[in-house]
Amino acid sequence: MGRRLVPLTLDNLSDLPQRCRACVFWELDPVRGEAALRAGRSELEKESWISAVLLDWGSCGRVVYVDDVPAGFVLYAPPAYVPRSQAFPTSPVAADAVQLMTAWIDPVYQGQGLGRVMVQTVAKDLLRRGFRGIEAFGNARWKEPACLLPAEHLLAVGFKTVRPHPSYPRLRLELRTALSWKEDMELALDRLLGAVQKDPVLRPL
């Protein structure tokens, strides 16, 4: 079984689940995000955001393929590029960290270590770029798949709470910790990344 991780670009954005490539929850502030949805511009806004971040900051995501079939993705960026992060009561993200916006692994491919490989690849990328941690706003009252990752699952894979909140705690993972993850973290990662979206299995075009 061949697997590869490649940077997210406009060329492979279509390999994300439809719901995710049309979602601008993180990419726009609440007012502009709602306006984009009403106007049917969310996919164009997503493309515009990715293009701008790539040009200004560089790679902001990874897509994982198994035998050339899209199996998952992760999206991340410094908080300056993530307008929605400012709307959370536990913001801002630390200056030495990048925000983990969202991530997902197709349930068909869970249990194969893809989550660990994906996060470790991101950790190596960010360490090379001078960052020390990755932070996320968790949902402490998570009940169903959404744009926010469940806080309980983030804690299970090594994130630590840096600013508590009854609904939206901010959590942090030291990048060097992510690089030392062992296989016993795979089940927890599968639960975390598989909890983001309930989309149909992606098939090759």
PDB file of N, CA and C in Angstrom, residues 160-200:
ATOM      1  N   LYS A 160      -1.922  20.023  25.740  1.00  0.00           N
ATOM      2  CA  LYS A 160      -2.115  20.482  27.113  1.00  0.00           C
ATOM      3  C   LYS A 160      -2.916  21.781  27.100  1.00  0.00           C
ATOM      4  N   THR A 161      -3.787  21.940  28.057  1.00  0.00           N
ATOM      5  CA  THR A 161      -4.584  23.161  28.149  1.00  0.00           C
ATOM      6  C   THR A 161      -3.715  24.320  28.593  1.00  0.00           C
ATOM      7  N   VAL A 162      -3.687  25.390  27.805  1.00  0.00           N
ATOM      8  CA  VAL A 162      -2.915  26.574  28.181  1.00  0.00           C
ATOM      9  C   VAL A 162      -3.828  27.718  28.612  1.00  0.00           C
ATOM     10  N   ARG A 163      -5.085  27.658  28.207  1.00  0.00           N
ATOM     11  CA  ARG A 163      -6.048  28.632  28.700  1.00  0.00           C
ATOM     12  C   ARG A 163      -7.409  27.939  28.790  1.00  0.00           C
ATOM     13  N   PRO A 164      -7.843  27.626  29.998  1.00  0.00           N
ATOM     14  CA  PRO A 164      -9.096  26.882  30.157  1.00  0.00           C
ATOM     15  C   PRO A 164     -10.327  27.723  29.857  1.00  0.00           C
ATOM     16  N   HIS A 165     -11.404  27.056  29.486  1.00  0.00           N
ATOM     17  CA  HIS A 165     -12.691  27.691  29.244  1.00  0.00           C
ATOM     18  C   HIS A 165     -13.727  26.577  29.250  1.00  0.00           C
ATOM     19  N   PRO A 166     -14.933  26.828  29.765  1.00  0.00           N
ATOM     20  CA  PRO A 166     -15.935  25.760  29.823  1.00  0.00           C
ATOM     21  C   PRO A 166     -16.368  25.236  28.459  1.00  0.00           C
ATOM     22  N   SER A 167     -16.228  26.060  27.416  1.00  0.00           N
ATOM     23  CA  SER A 167     -16.635  25.614  26.078  1.00  0.00           C
ATOM     24  C   SER A 167     -15.477  25.519  25.096  1.00  0.00           C
ATOM     25  N   TYR A 168     -14.585  26.517  25.080  1.00  0.00           N
ATOM     26  CA  TYR A 168     -13.548  26.598  24.051  1.00  0.00           C
ATOM     27  C   TYR A 168     -12.155  26.784  24.643  1.00  0.00           C
ATOM     28  N   PRO A 169     -11.623  25.789  25.309  1.00  0.00           N
ATOM     29  CA  PRO A 169     -10.262  25.917  25.831  1.00  0.00           C
ATOM     30  C   PRO A 169      -9.246  25.994  24.692  1.00  0.00           C
ATOM     31  N   ARG A 170      -8.148  26.687  24.955  1.00  0.00           N
ATOM     32  CA  ARG A 170      -7.043  26.702  23.989  1.00  0.00           C
ATOM     33  C   ARG A 170      -5.998  25.704  24.462  1.00  0.00           C
ATOM     34  N   LEU A 171      -5.597  24.832  23.554  1.00  0.00           N
ATOM     35  CA  LEU A 171      -4.671  23.755  23.893  1.00  0.00           C
ATOM     36  C   LEU A 171      -3.419  23.845  23.037  1.00  0.00           C
ATOM     37  N   ARG A 172      -2.346  23.262  23.541  1.00  0.00           N
ATOM     38  CA  ARG A 172      -1.059  23.372  22.857  1.00  0.00           C
ATOM     39  C   ARG A 172      -0.325  22.031  22.866  1.00  0.00           C
ATOM     40  N   LEU A 173       0.331  21.761  21.751  1.00  0.00           N
ATOM     41  CA  LEU A 173       1.202  20.601  21.627  1.00  0.00           C
ATOM     42  C   LEU A 173       2.588  21.100  21.244  1.00  0.00           C
ATOM     43  N   GLU A 174       3.590  20.733  22.044  1.00  0.00           N
ATOM     44  CA  GLU A 174       4.967  21.080  21.694  1.00  0.00           C
ATOM     45  C   GLU A 174       5.379  20.240  20.494  1.00  0.00           C
ATOM     46  N   LEU A 175       5.957  20.884  19.491  1.00  0.00           N
ATOM     47  CA  LEU A 175       6.248  20.192  18.242  1.00  0.00           C
ATOM     48  C   LEU A 175       7.222  19.036  18.429  1.00  0.00           C
ATOM     49  N   ARG A 176       8.170  19.183  19.334  1.00  0.00           N
ATOM     50  CA  ARG A 176       9.124  18.087  19.542  1.00  0.00           C
ATOM     51  C   ARG A 176       8.448  16.885  20.189  1.00  0.00           C
ATOM     52  N   THR A 177       7.386  17.130  20.931  1.00  0.00           N
ATOM     53  CA  THR A 177       6.609  16.022  21.498  1.00  0.00           C
ATOM     54  C   THR A 177       5.931  15.240  20.383  1.00  0.00           C
ATOM     55  N   ALA A 178       5.399  15.960  19.400  1.00  0.00           N
ATOM     56  CA  ALA A 178       4.730  15.296  18.279  1.00  0.00           C
ATOM     57  C   ALA A 178       5.697  14.397  17.513  1.00  0.00           C
ATOM     58  N   LEU A 179       6.940  14.816  17.394  1.00  0.00           N
ATOM     59  CA  LEU A 179       7.917  14.018  16.652  1.00  0.00           C
ATOM     60  C   LEU A 179       8.262  12.724  17.369  1.00  0.00           C
ATOM     61  N   SER A 180       8.043  12.669  18.674  1.00  0.00           N
ATOM     62  CA  SER A 180       8.395  11.471  19.447  1.00  0.00           C
ATOM     63  C   SER A 180       7.216  10.529  19.647  1.00  0.00           C
ATOM     64  N   TRP A 181       6.066  10.852  19.044  1.00  0.00           N
ATOM     65  CA  TRP A 181       4.897   9.979  19.190  1.00  0.00           C
ATOM     66  C   TRP A 181       5.206   8.565  18.728  1.00  0.00           C
ATOM     67  N   LYS A 182       4.689   7.614  19.465  1.00  0.00           N
ATOM     68  CA  LYS A 182       4.863   6.211  19.113  1.00  0.00           C
ATOM     69  C   LYS A 182       3.546   5.640  18.595  1.00  0.00           C
ATOM     70  N   GLU A 183       3.599   4.400  18.181  1.00  0.00           N
ATOM     71  CA  GLU A 183       2.434   3.786  17.560  1.00  0.00           C
ATOM     72  C   GLU A 183       1.240   3.695  18.499  1.00  0.00           C
ATOM     73  N   ASP A 184       1.489   3.704  19.817  1.00  0.00           N
ATOM     74  CA  ASP A 184       0.356   3.593  20.744  1.00  0.00           C
ATOM     75  C   ASP A 184      -0.521   4.842  20.746  1.00  0.00           C
ATOM     76  N   MET A 185      -0.091   5.887  20.028  1.00  0.00           N
ATOM     77  CA  MET A 185      -0.912   7.090  19.918  1.00  0.00           C
ATOM     78  C   MET A 185      -1.865   7.008  18.720  1.00  0.00           C
ATOM     79  N   GLU A 186      -1.727   5.987  17.904  1.00  0.00           N
ATOM     80  CA  GLU A 186      -2.486   5.953  16.657  1.00  0.00           C
ATOM     81  C   GLU A 186      -3.997   5.891  16.877  1.00  0.00           C
ATOM     82  N   LEU A 187      -4.437   5.071  17.838  1.00  0.00           N
ATOM     83  CA  LEU A 187      -5.872   4.946  18.066  1.00  0.00           C
ATOM     84  C   LEU A 187      -6.466   6.284  18.483  1.00  0.00           C
ATOM     85  N   ALA A 188      -5.787   6.993  19.393  1.00  0.00           N
ATOM     86  CA  ALA A 188      -6.291   8.293  19.842  1.00  0.00           C
ATOM     87  C   ALA A 188      -6.306   9.293  18.700  1.00  0.00           C
ATOM     88  N   LEU A 189      -5.285   9.260  17.846  1.00  0.00           N
ATOM     89  CA  LEU A 189      -5.250  10.158  16.699  1.00  0.00           C
ATOM     90  C   LEU A 189      -6.364   9.841  15.719  1.00  0.00           C
ATOM     91  N   ASP A 190      -6.618   8.566  15.522  1.00  0.00           N
ATOM     92  CA  ASP A 190      -7.717   8.181  14.633  1.00  0.00           C
ATOM     93  C   ASP A 190      -9.035   8.721  15.148  1.00  0.00           C
ATOM     94  N   ARG A 191      -9.243   8.620  16.448  1.00  0.00           N
ATOM     95  CA  ARG A 191     -10.484   9.137  17.036  1.00  0.00           C
ATOM     96  C   ARG A 191     -10.577  10.648  16.862  1.00  0.00           C
ATOM     97  N   LEU A 192      -9.439  11.315  17.047  1.00  0.00           N
ATOM     98  CA  LEU A 192      -9.425  12.774  16.918  1.00  0.00           C
ATOM     99  C   LEU A 192      -9.700  13.209  15.483  1.00  0.00           C
ATOM    100  N   LEU A 193      -8.915  12.701  14.548  1.00  0.00           N
ATOM    101  CA  LEU A 193      -9.018  13.170  13.166  1.00  0.00           C
ATOM    102  C   LEU A 193     -10.246  12.627  12.464  1.00  0.00           C
ATOM    103  N   GLY A 194     -10.715  11.476  12.870  1.00  0.00           N
ATOM    104  CA  GLY A 194     -11.912  10.924  12.266  1.00  0.00           C
ATOM    105  C   GLY A 194     -13.176  11.596  12.743  1.00  0.00           C
ATOM    106  N   ALA A 195     -13.058  12.451  13.773  1.00  0.00           N
ATOM    107  CA  ALA A 195     -14.244  13.076  14.355  1.00  0.00           C
ATOM    108  C   ALA A 195     -14.622  14.386  13.690  1.00  0.00           C
ATOM    109  N   VAL A 196     -13.846  14.826  12.707  1.00  0.00           N
ATOM    110  CA  VAL A 196     -14.081  16.164  12.164  1.00  0.00           C
ATOM    111  C   VAL A 196     -15.288  16.224  11.250  1.00  0.00           C
ATOM    112  N   GLN A 197     -15.360  15.355  10.270  1.00  0.00           N
ATOM    113  CA  GLN A 197     -16.453  15.411   9.302  1.00  0.00           C
ATOM    114  C   GLN A 197     -16.952  14.007   9.003  1.00  0.00           C
ATOM    115  N   LYS A 198     -18.221  13.875   8.746  1.00  0.00           N
ATOM    116  CA  LYS A 198     -18.796  12.603   8.321  1.00  0.00           C
ATOM    117  C   LYS A 198     -19.160  12.695   6.844  1.00  0.00           C
ATOM    118  N   ASP A 199     -18.154  12.598   6.018  1.00  0.00           N
ATOM    119  CA  ASP A 199     -18.362  12.678   4.578  1.00  0.00           C
ATOM    120  C   ASP A 199     -18.238  11.305   3.948  1.00  0.00           C
ATOM    121  N   PRO A 200     -18.824  11.105   2.766  1.00  0.00           N
ATOM    122  CA  PRO A 200     -18.682   9.822   2.075  1.00  0.00           C
ATOM    123  C   PRO A 200     -17.204   9.563   1.759  1.00  0.00           C
TER     124      PRO A 200
END
